[in-house]
Short mmCIF file of C-alpha atoms in Angstrom, two decimals:
data_model
loop_
_atom_site.label_atom_id
_atom_site.label_comp_id
_atom_site.label_asym_id
_atom_site.label_seq_id
_atom_site.Cartn_x
_atom_site.Cartn_y
_atom_site.Cartn_z
CA MET A 1 0.00 0.00 0.00
CA ALA A 2 2.78 2.39 0.96
CA SER A 3 4.72 1.58 -2.18
CA ALA A 4 1.63 2.20 -4.34
CA THR A 5 1.06 5.56 -2.68
CA ALA A 6 4.69 6.49 -3.17
CA GLY A 7 4.48 5.44 -6.81
CA ALA A 8 1.36 7.58 -7.36
CA LEU A 9 3.00 10.57 -5.71
CA GLY A 10 6.06 10.02 -7.87
CA LEU A 11 3.94 10.01 -11.02
CA LEU A 12 2.13 13.16 -9.87
CA TRP A 13 5.43 14.88 -9.10
CA GLY A 14 6.86 13.89 -12.46
CA TRP A 15 3.76 15.15 -14.24
CA LEU A 16 3.81 18.42 -12.28
CA TRP A 17 7.41 19.16 -13.22
CA SER A 18 7.32 17.68 -16.69
CA GLU A 19 9.91 19.23 -18.95
CA ARG A 20 7.52 18.84 -21.89
CA PHE A 21 5.07 21.15 -20.11
CA TRP A 22 7.34 23.82 -18.65
CA LEU A 23 10.15 24.16 -21.17
CA PRO A 24 10.54 24.57 -24.93
CA GLN A 25 11.59 21.63 -27.07
CA ASN A 26 15.13 20.31 -26.62
CA VAL A 27 15.50 22.03 -23.24
CA SER A 28 15.68 20.15 -19.93
CA TRP A 29 15.86 21.12 -16.28
CA ALA A 30 19.46 19.95 -16.25
CA ASP A 31 20.31 22.62 -18.81
CA LEU A 32 19.17 25.27 -16.34
CA GLU A 33 21.17 23.93 -13.39
CA GLY A 34 24.24 25.89 -14.43
CA PRO A 35 25.12 28.99 -12.43
CA GLY A 36 24.81 31.40 -15.32
CA ASP A 37 25.60 34.99 -14.31
CA GLY A 38 24.36 36.98 -11.34
CA TYR A 39 21.77 34.93 -9.41
CA GLY A 40 21.77 32.05 -11.89
CA TYR A 41 18.57 30.81 -13.46
CA PRO A 42 15.18 30.94 -11.70
CA ARG A 43 14.32 27.86 -9.67
CA ALA A 44 11.02 26.75 -8.24
CA ARG A 45 12.42 26.61 -4.71
CA HIS A 46 12.96 30.37 -4.81
CA ILE A 47 9.16 30.71 -4.57
CA LEU A 48 9.19 29.23 -1.06
CA SER A 49 10.93 32.34 0.26
CA VAL A 50 7.88 34.38 -0.75
CA PHE A 51 5.63 33.13 2.06
CA PRO A 52 7.68 34.37 5.04
CA LEU A 53 8.33 37.55 3.07
CA ALA A 54 4.56 37.98 2.53
CA ALA A 55 4.04 37.62 6.29
CA GLY A 56 6.72 40.25 6.79
CA VAL A 57 5.02 42.58 4.29
CA PHE A 58 1.74 42.18 6.16
CA SER A 59 3.47 42.95 9.46
CA VAL A 60 5.06 46.06 7.97
CA ARG A 61 1.63 47.09 6.76
CA LEU A 62 0.15 46.86 10.25
CA LEU A 63 2.97 48.99 11.65
CA PHE A 64 2.68 51.46 8.79
CA GLU A 65 -1.06 51.91 9.26
CA ARG A 66 -0.70 52.30 13.01
CA PHE A 67 2.25 54.69 13.24
CA ILE A 68 2.28 56.54 9.90
CA ALA A 69 -1.07 56.37 8.11
CA LYS A 70 -3.26 56.96 11.15
CA PRO A 71 -1.42 60.12 12.30
CA CYS A 72 -1.61 61.42 8.72
CA ALA A 73 -5.35 60.78 8.67
CA LEU A 74 -5.86 62.61 11.94
CA HIS A 75 -3.72 65.48 10.66
CA VAL A 76 -6.00 66.03 7.61
CA GLY A 77 -9.08 66.05 9.82
CA ILE A 78 -10.34 62.46 9.59
CA GLU A 79 -11.81 61.59 12.97
CA ASP A 80 -11.35 58.27 14.73
CA SER A 81 -15.08 57.92 15.34
CA ILE A 82 -17.30 54.93 16.01
CA PRO A 83 -20.58 54.84 14.05
CA ARG A 84 -23.72 55.37 16.13
CA LEU A 85 -25.57 52.13 16.82
CA ALA A 86 -29.12 51.62 15.66
CA GLN A 87 -31.81 51.13 18.25
CA SER A 88 -32.12 47.49 19.28
CA ASN A 89 -35.08 45.83 17.56
CA ALA A 90 -35.26 42.06 16.93
CA ILE A 91 -37.85 42.24 14.13
CA LEU A 92 -36.00 44.88 12.10
CA GLU A 93 -32.68 43.14 12.72
CA GLU A 94 -34.06 39.87 11.33
CA VAL A 95 -35.36 41.65 8.23
CA PHE A 96 -32.03 43.42 7.79
CA LEU A 97 -29.93 40.25 8.07
CA SER A 98 -32.10 37.67 6.32
CA ILE A 99 -34.34 39.53 3.85
CA THR A 100 -33.15 42.93 2.67
CA LYS A 101 -31.11 45.93 3.71
CA TYR A 102 -33.13 48.22 1.46
CA PRO A 103 -36.87 47.56 2.10
CA ASP A 104 -39.36 48.79 -0.46
CA GLU A 105 -42.47 50.85 0.32
CA LYS A 106 -44.73 47.82 0.70
CA ARG A 107 -42.43 46.21 3.26
CA LEU A 108 -41.98 49.49 5.10
CA GLU A 109 -45.73 49.89 5.44
CA GLY A 110 -46.05 46.33 6.76
CA LEU A 111 -43.28 46.89 9.31
CA SER A 112 -44.90 50.19 10.31
CA LYS A 113 -48.17 48.43 11.13
CA GLN A 114 -46.40 45.57 12.88
CA LEU A 115 -44.25 47.79 15.10
CA ASP A 116 -46.55 50.78 15.29
CA TRP A 117 -43.68 52.94 14.08
CA ASP A 118 -43.71 55.76 11.59
CA VAL A 119 -42.38 54.85 8.16
CA ARG A 120 -39.74 57.59 8.32
CA LYS A 121 -38.55 56.21 11.65
CA ILE A 122 -38.11 52.75 10.09
CA GLN A 123 -36.24 54.24 7.13
CA TYR A 124 -34.00 56.07 9.56
CA TRP A 125 -33.36 52.81 11.44
CA PHE A 126 -32.31 50.97 8.27
CA ARG A 127 -30.07 53.85 7.19
CA ARG A 128 -28.32 53.90 10.56
CA ARG A 129 -28.05 50.10 10.57
CA ARG A 130 -26.38 50.16 7.16
CA ASN A 131 -23.97 52.84 8.30
CA GLN A 132 -23.19 50.74 11.33
CA ASP A 133 -21.69 48.01 9.10
CA LYS A 134 -19.64 50.42 7.03
CA PRO A 135 -15.98 50.68 8.00
CA PRO A 136 -14.93 54.07 9.34
CA THR A 137 -13.22 56.48 7.00
CA LEU A 138 -10.06 56.29 9.09
CA THR A 139 -9.72 52.56 8.38
CA LYS A 140 -10.22 53.07 4.65
CA PHE A 141 -7.71 55.93 4.60
CA CYS A 142 -5.02 53.83 6.31
CA GLU A 143 -5.57 50.92 3.93
CA SER A 144 -5.37 53.13 0.84
CA MET A 145 -2.31 54.96 2.12
CA TRP A 146 -0.45 51.67 2.54
CA ARG A 147 -1.30 50.56 -0.98
CA PHE A 148 -0.44 53.97 -2.41
CA THR A 149 2.96 53.92 -0.72
CA PHE A 150 3.82 50.42 -1.89
CA TYR A 151 2.58 50.90 -5.47
CA LEU A 152 4.44 54.19 -5.83
CA CYS A 153 7.70 52.83 -4.41
CA VAL A 154 7.66 49.62 -6.43
CA PHE A 155 6.70 51.53 -9.60
CA CYS A 156 9.65 53.90 -9.18
CA TYR A 157 11.95 50.95 -8.52
CA GLY A 158 10.62 49.13 -11.57
CA ILE A 159 11.07 52.13 -13.87
CA ARG A 160 14.58 52.69 -12.55
CA PHE A 161 15.47 49.03 -13.12
CA LEU A 162 13.80 48.66 -16.52
CA TRP A 163 15.22 51.90 -17.86
CA SER A 164 18.60 50.23 -18.31
CA SER A 165 17.15 46.92 -19.48
CA PRO A 166 17.27 46.22 -23.24
CA TRP A 167 13.87 44.49 -23.32
CA PHE A 168 12.18 47.67 -22.10
CA TRP A 169 13.05 49.32 -25.42
CA ASP A 170 12.88 46.26 -27.67
CA THR A 171 10.40 43.58 -26.57
CA ARG A 172 12.02 40.99 -28.84
CA GLN A 173 14.87 40.95 -26.32
CA CYS A 174 12.46 39.16 -23.96
CA TRP A 175 12.90 36.03 -26.08
CA HIS A 176 16.51 36.40 -27.20
CA SER A 177 18.47 33.30 -26.03
CA TYR A 178 15.41 32.09 -24.14
CA PRO A 179 15.35 30.27 -21.71
CA TYR A 180 19.05 30.80 -21.03
CA GLN A 181 18.54 34.22 -19.43
CA PRO A 182 20.21 34.47 -16.01
CA LEU A 183 18.71 36.50 -13.19
CA THR A 184 20.17 39.76 -11.98
CA ARG A 185 19.93 40.97 -8.41
CA GLU A 186 17.55 43.82 -9.26
CA LEU A 187 15.27 41.56 -11.28
CA TYR A 188 15.16 38.93 -8.51
CA TYR A 189 14.28 41.49 -5.81
CA TYR A 190 11.65 43.12 -8.03
CA TYR A 191 9.94 39.85 -8.83
CA ILE A 192 9.99 38.33 -5.35
CA MET A 193 8.78 41.53 -3.68
CA GLU A 194 5.86 41.89 -6.09
CA LEU A 195 4.88 38.26 -5.56
CA ALA A 196 5.09 38.60 -1.78
CA PHE A 197 2.92 41.72 -1.87
CA TYR A 198 0.19 40.02 -3.90
CA TRP A 199 0.24 37.02 -1.59
CA SER A 200 -0.23 39.39 1.35
CA LEU A 201 -3.17 41.01 -0.49
CA MET A 202 -4.59 37.56 -1.17
CA PHE A 203 -4.69 36.78 2.54
CA SER A 204 -5.66 40.24 3.79
CA GLN A 205 -8.53 40.54 1.30
CA PHE A 206 -10.67 38.48 3.66
CA THR A 207 -9.98 40.86 6.55
CA ASP A 208 -9.89 44.14 4.61
CA ILE A 209 -12.89 46.28 3.71
CA LYS A 210 -15.39 44.30 1.64
CA ARG A 211 -16.09 46.00 -1.69
CA LYS A 212 -18.45 45.35 -4.59
CA ASP A 213 -15.63 44.03 -6.77
CA PHE A 214 -14.49 41.48 -4.17
CA LEU A 215 -14.89 38.52 -6.54
CA ILE A 216 -13.19 40.34 -9.42
CA MET A 217 -10.27 41.28 -7.18
CA PHE A 218 -10.05 37.71 -5.91
CA VAL A 219 -9.80 36.40 -9.48
CA HIS A 220 -7.32 39.18 -10.26
CA HIS A 221 -5.07 38.21 -7.34
CA LEU A 222 -5.23 34.54 -8.34
CA ALA A 223 -4.37 35.32 -11.95
CA THR A 224 -1.58 37.70 -10.91
CA ILE A 225 -0.01 35.21 -8.50
CA GLY A 226 -0.32 32.48 -11.11
CA LEU A 227 1.27 34.67 -13.77
CA ILE A 228 4.17 35.75 -11.59
CA THR A 229 4.80 32.20 -10.36
CA PHE A 230 4.56 30.50 -13.76
CA SER A 231 6.62 33.16 -15.50
CA TYR A 232 9.30 32.85 -12.83
CA ILE A 233 9.50 29.05 -12.98
CA ASN A 234 9.85 28.90 -16.76
CA ASN A 235 12.03 32.03 -16.81
CA MET A 236 9.68 34.43 -18.60
CA VAL A 237 10.72 37.08 -16.11
CA ARG A 238 11.68 39.71 -18.66
CA VAL A 239 8.21 40.09 -20.08
CA GLY A 240 6.89 39.60 -16.53
CA THR A 241 8.64 42.76 -15.37
CA LEU A 242 6.94 44.70 -18.18
CA VAL A 243 3.53 43.43 -17.10
CA LEU A 244 4.17 44.32 -13.46
CA CYS A 245 5.43 47.81 -14.20
CA LEU A 246 2.55 48.50 -16.58
CA HIS A 247 0.00 47.62 -13.91
CA ASP A 248 1.73 49.61 -11.19
CA ALA A 249 1.62 52.73 -13.40
CA SER A 250 -2.06 53.37 -12.64
CA ASP A 251 -2.60 51.61 -9.31
CA PHE A 252 -0.96 54.28 -7.17
CA LEU A 253 -3.03 57.01 -8.87
CA LEU A 254 -6.27 55.26 -7.90
CA GLU A 255 -5.16 55.00 -4.27
CA ALA A 256 -4.13 58.67 -4.32
CA ALA A 257 -7.61 59.61 -5.55
CA LYS A 258 -9.14 57.57 -2.71
CA LEU A 259 -6.97 59.35 -0.16
CA ALA A 260 -8.10 62.72 -1.47
CA ASN A 261 -11.71 61.59 -1.34
CA TYR A 262 -11.46 60.39 2.25
CA ALA A 263 -9.80 63.67 3.23
CA LYS A 264 -12.67 65.57 1.48
CA TYR A 265 -10.38 67.27 -1.03
CA GLN A 266 -12.94 66.86 -3.79
CA ARG A 267 -11.21 68.93 -6.46
CA LEU A 268 -7.95 67.05 -5.96
CA CYS A 269 -9.87 63.76 -5.96
CA ASP A 270 -11.55 64.58 -9.27
CA THR A 271 -8.24 65.62 -10.81
CA LEU A 272 -6.50 62.44 -9.72
CA PHE A 273 -9.42 60.35 -10.94
CA VAL A 274 -9.22 61.91 -14.41
CA ILE A 275 -5.49 61.23 -14.57
CA PHE A 276 -6.02 57.69 -13.28
CA SER A 277 -8.76 57.06 -15.85
CA ALA A 278 -6.55 58.22 -18.71
CA VAL A 279 -3.54 56.22 -17.54
CA PHE A 280 -5.67 53.14 -16.91
CA MET A 281 -7.39 53.22 -20.28
CA VAL A 282 -4.19 53.78 -22.22
CA THR A 283 -2.08 51.24 -20.34
CA ARG A 284 -4.69 48.48 -19.90
CA LEU A 285 -6.64 48.84 -23.17
CA GLY A 286 -3.90 50.27 -25.36
CA ILE A 287 -0.34 49.42 -24.38
CA TYR A 288 -1.12 46.09 -22.73
CA PRO A 289 -2.77 44.40 -25.75
CA PHE A 290 -0.66 46.12 -28.42
CA TRP A 291 2.68 45.89 -26.61
CA ILE A 292 2.57 43.06 -24.05
CA LEU A 293 0.17 40.62 -25.74
CA ASN A 294 1.81 41.34 -29.08
CA THR A 295 5.18 40.13 -27.83
CA THR A 296 3.86 37.17 -25.80
CA LEU A 297 1.56 35.90 -28.55
CA PHE A 298 3.32 36.77 -31.81
CA GLU A 299 6.98 37.64 -31.23
CA SER A 300 7.49 34.69 -28.88
CA TRP A 301 5.73 32.37 -31.36
CA GLU A 302 8.10 33.54 -34.07
CA MET A 303 11.30 33.26 -31.97
CA ILE A 304 10.76 30.24 -29.68
CA GLY A 305 7.48 28.64 -30.78
CA PRO A 306 4.57 27.52 -28.59
CA TYR A 307 4.71 24.79 -25.93
CA PRO A 308 2.23 23.77 -23.16
CA SER A 309 3.19 26.30 -20.48
CA TRP A 310 3.32 28.99 -23.18
CA TRP A 311 -0.41 28.44 -23.73
CA LEU A 312 -1.11 28.64 -20.00
CA PHE A 313 0.93 31.82 -19.62
CA ASN A 314 -0.87 33.56 -22.45
CA GLY A 315 -4.21 32.29 -21.18
CA LEU A 316 -3.61 34.01 -17.85
CA LEU A 317 -2.59 37.19 -19.66
CA LEU A 318 -5.84 37.10 -21.61
CA ILE A 319 -7.80 36.64 -18.36
CA LEU A 320 -6.18 39.82 -17.11
CA GLN A 321 -7.23 41.59 -20.29
CA VAL A 322 -10.85 40.53 -19.71
CA LEU A 323 -10.64 41.99 -16.21
CA HIS A 324 -9.20 45.19 -17.68
CA VAL A 325 -12.25 45.52 -19.91
CA ILE A 326 -14.61 44.97 -16.94
CA TRP A 327 -12.83 47.57 -14.83
CA SER A 328 -12.79 50.02 -17.73
CA TYR A 329 -16.56 49.62 -17.97
CA LEU A 330 -16.91 50.29 -14.23
CA ILE A 331 -14.74 53.41 -14.50
CA ALA A 332 -16.76 54.68 -17.46
CA ARG A 333 -19.99 54.00 -15.58
CA ILE A 334 -18.75 56.01 -12.59
CA ALA A 335 -17.96 58.93 -14.87
CA PHE A 336 -21.34 58.65 -16.59
CA LYS A 337 -23.21 58.59 -13.28
CA ALA A 338 -21.29 61.66 -12.17
CA LEU A 339 -22.44 63.47 -15.29
CA ILE A 340 -26.06 62.37 -14.78
CA ARG A 341 -26.06 63.58 -11.18
CA GLY A 342 -24.79 66.94 -12.38
CA LYS A 343 -21.61 66.89 -10.35
CA VAL A 344 -19.58 67.52 -13.46
CA THR A 345 -20.81 69.89 -16.15
CA CYS A 346 -19.85 69.92 -19.79
CA GLN A 347 -19.27 73.53 -20.81
CA ARG A 348 -18.64 75.05 -24.21
CA ARG A 349 -14.92 75.28 -23.90
CA ILE A 350 -14.55 71.48 -23.55
CA ARG A 351 -14.51 70.87 -27.31
CA PRO A 352 -11.71 73.36 -28.06
CA ARG A 353 -9.67 71.82 -25.27
CA LEU A 354 -10.20 68.32 -26.61
CA CYS A 355 -9.26 69.54 -30.09
CA THR A 356 -6.13 71.08 -28.60
CA LEU A 357 -5.08 67.75 -27.16
CA HIS A 358 -6.00 65.99 -30.40
CA SER A 359 -3.87 68.32 -32.52
CA PHE A 360 -1.07 68.14 -29.98
CA LEU A 361 -0.96 64.34 -30.12
CA THR A 362 -1.27 64.34 -33.89
CA SER A 363 1.62 66.75 -34.41
CA PHE A 364 3.69 64.93 -31.81
CA LEU A 365 3.13 61.36 -32.97
CA PHE A 366 3.51 62.02 -36.67
CA SER A 367 6.66 64.09 -36.19
CA MET A 368 8.51 60.95 -35.01
CA PRO A 369 10.48 59.54 -37.94
CA GLY A 370 10.92 55.90 -37.05
CA GLY A 371 9.83 56.59 -33.50
CA ASN A 372 12.58 59.13 -32.77
CA TRP A 373 11.80 62.43 -31.13
CA THR A 374 13.32 65.08 -28.92
CA VAL A 375 12.17 66.60 -25.67
CA SER A 376 12.75 70.09 -27.05
CA SER A 377 10.37 69.55 -29.96
CA LEU A 378 7.73 68.26 -27.56
CA ALA A 379 8.15 71.31 -25.34
CA CYS A 380 7.74 73.60 -28.35
CA LYS A 381 4.51 71.86 -29.30
CA CYS A 382 3.22 72.25 -25.74
CA ILE A 383 3.99 75.98 -25.73
CA TYR A 384 2.41 76.41 -29.15
CA ALA A 385 -0.78 74.64 -28.11
CA PHE A 386 -1.03 76.75 -24.97
CA SER A 387 -0.44 80.08 -26.72
CA ILE A 388 -2.42 79.55 -29.92
CA GLN A 389 -5.34 77.30 -28.99
CA GLY A 390 -6.00 78.32 -25.43
CA SER A 391 -5.19 76.87 -22.02
CA MET A 392 -5.21 73.14 -21.49
CA SER A 393 -4.97 71.10 -18.34
CA VAL A 394 -1.32 70.85 -17.34
CA SER A 395 -1.85 67.34 -16.03
CA VAL A 396 -3.12 66.05 -19.38
CA TYR A 397 -0.08 67.46 -21.19
CA PHE A 398 2.23 66.07 -18.55
CA PHE A 399 0.58 62.68 -18.86
CA SER A 400 0.97 62.73 -22.65
CA PHE A 401 4.64 63.56 -22.24
CA LEU A 402 5.21 60.90 -19.59
CA LEU A 403 3.43 58.19 -21.54
CA SER A 404 5.30 58.94 -24.75
CA PHE A 405 8.59 59.13 -22.88
CA LEU A 406 8.12 55.76 -21.17
CA PHE A 407 6.46 53.85 -23.99
CA PRO A 408 7.39 55.50 -27.30
CA CYS A 409 6.95 52.32 -29.36
CA ALA A 410 3.38 51.77 -28.23
CA CYS A 411 2.13 55.36 -28.41
CA LEU A 412 1.33 55.29 -32.10
CA ARG A 413 -0.57 52.03 -31.77
CA ALA A 414 -2.67 53.34 -28.88
CA TYR A 415 -3.25 56.76 -30.39
CA SER A 416 -6.68 56.19 -31.95
CA LEU A 417 -7.90 54.34 -28.86
CA PHE A 418 -6.67 57.11 -26.57
CA THR A 419 -8.44 59.87 -28.46
CA SER A 420 -11.72 57.92 -28.52
CA ILE A 421 -11.45 57.43 -24.77
CA LEU A 422 -10.91 61.15 -24.31
CA GLU A 423 -14.14 61.74 -26.19
CA THR A 424 -15.91 59.76 -23.45
CA PHE A 425 -14.18 61.45 -20.55
CA CYS A 426 -13.83 64.96 -21.98
CA PRO A 427 -16.45 66.48 -19.62
CA LEU A 428 -14.32 65.44 -16.67
CA VAL A 429 -11.53 67.73 -17.83
CA GLU A 430 -13.54 70.58 -16.27
CA VAL A 431 -12.58 69.43 -12.78
CA PHE A 432 -9.12 70.87 -13.40
#
């Protein structure tokens, strides 16, 4: 019996680490046992160091929220208050927990007759009971400040590291000499820290504030952890760093907008949300499919050919793209609801401003022979647009500059998509 169990486990282990699944043809695990340069080649046992590191990240988060984020929240006027409790009532509590938290008029009238309460009093009870379950603003501020700090720091580290990496400028370098691509110290730290952070989010999601997109975020964390782990084991870390940096580019802006909202800096919140929306749409719906998926699906097929784990890796990338589309829809719906409620007005000078940005991008993108351009020519175009066509939001121009500076090869491909997105969000420019 014991020998049969051991044999079954051996077969399972052999299937799990099958060279035919993980590696391209004519490559074996023995080929990757050599030291290479730097940190050698990625090994599966490196992943085990992530779990204690994830526990350490979570511990640092608790200390950060207690000694840094909370004092900052109190400094901007967020009170450490406990929500007022609703009046104790067994009948209403049973309805709230088992039937509905938002009773309709018919149910309110029935409860009014049953309790001999006024309908407005029952509505007030349900409103207070709902507020009782909501986390305090201080808790939400501390959580967002931690995420903002991590996303910003890891994004700056990633940009600094990738700036000197050849595959950042030519994605075909991701597959040059694959899989014989040794790790460097910076790449190893970047990858392991990102993986540890997402594992900490995976665990803390069940204790953090529950949001409407809980299931989507859960799938996102699973797909992200799977992508990072699989890409590390089969040494697709070069393209993995591009995916990580691309996602971090907009995440810290969303958390910054949340911080401004919790602190009741509405104008700053609106501004950050507009910038976040633009960055998110361009990176997730423009650069990601035309730059990342292009190299993982087509350039890798041409240079190394498909194999089983290649299909799994690209499948996970496509799952992320589906999530990007869902989130883009949610962002667009938020903007649309804001317009319907009248919080943001579309005034006459919106169209000239949009045209200014359109002409700016057109003159900029089509003045790049072979993708080459100079900062001075861009500055001249900015000054011209400001002086001739009227004032434009500084943040939108800065974003255009930053995006083109970081991802010059993908800008032309995402140009038409970016301008169509601006057509949707153009009324929000007024918040500047």
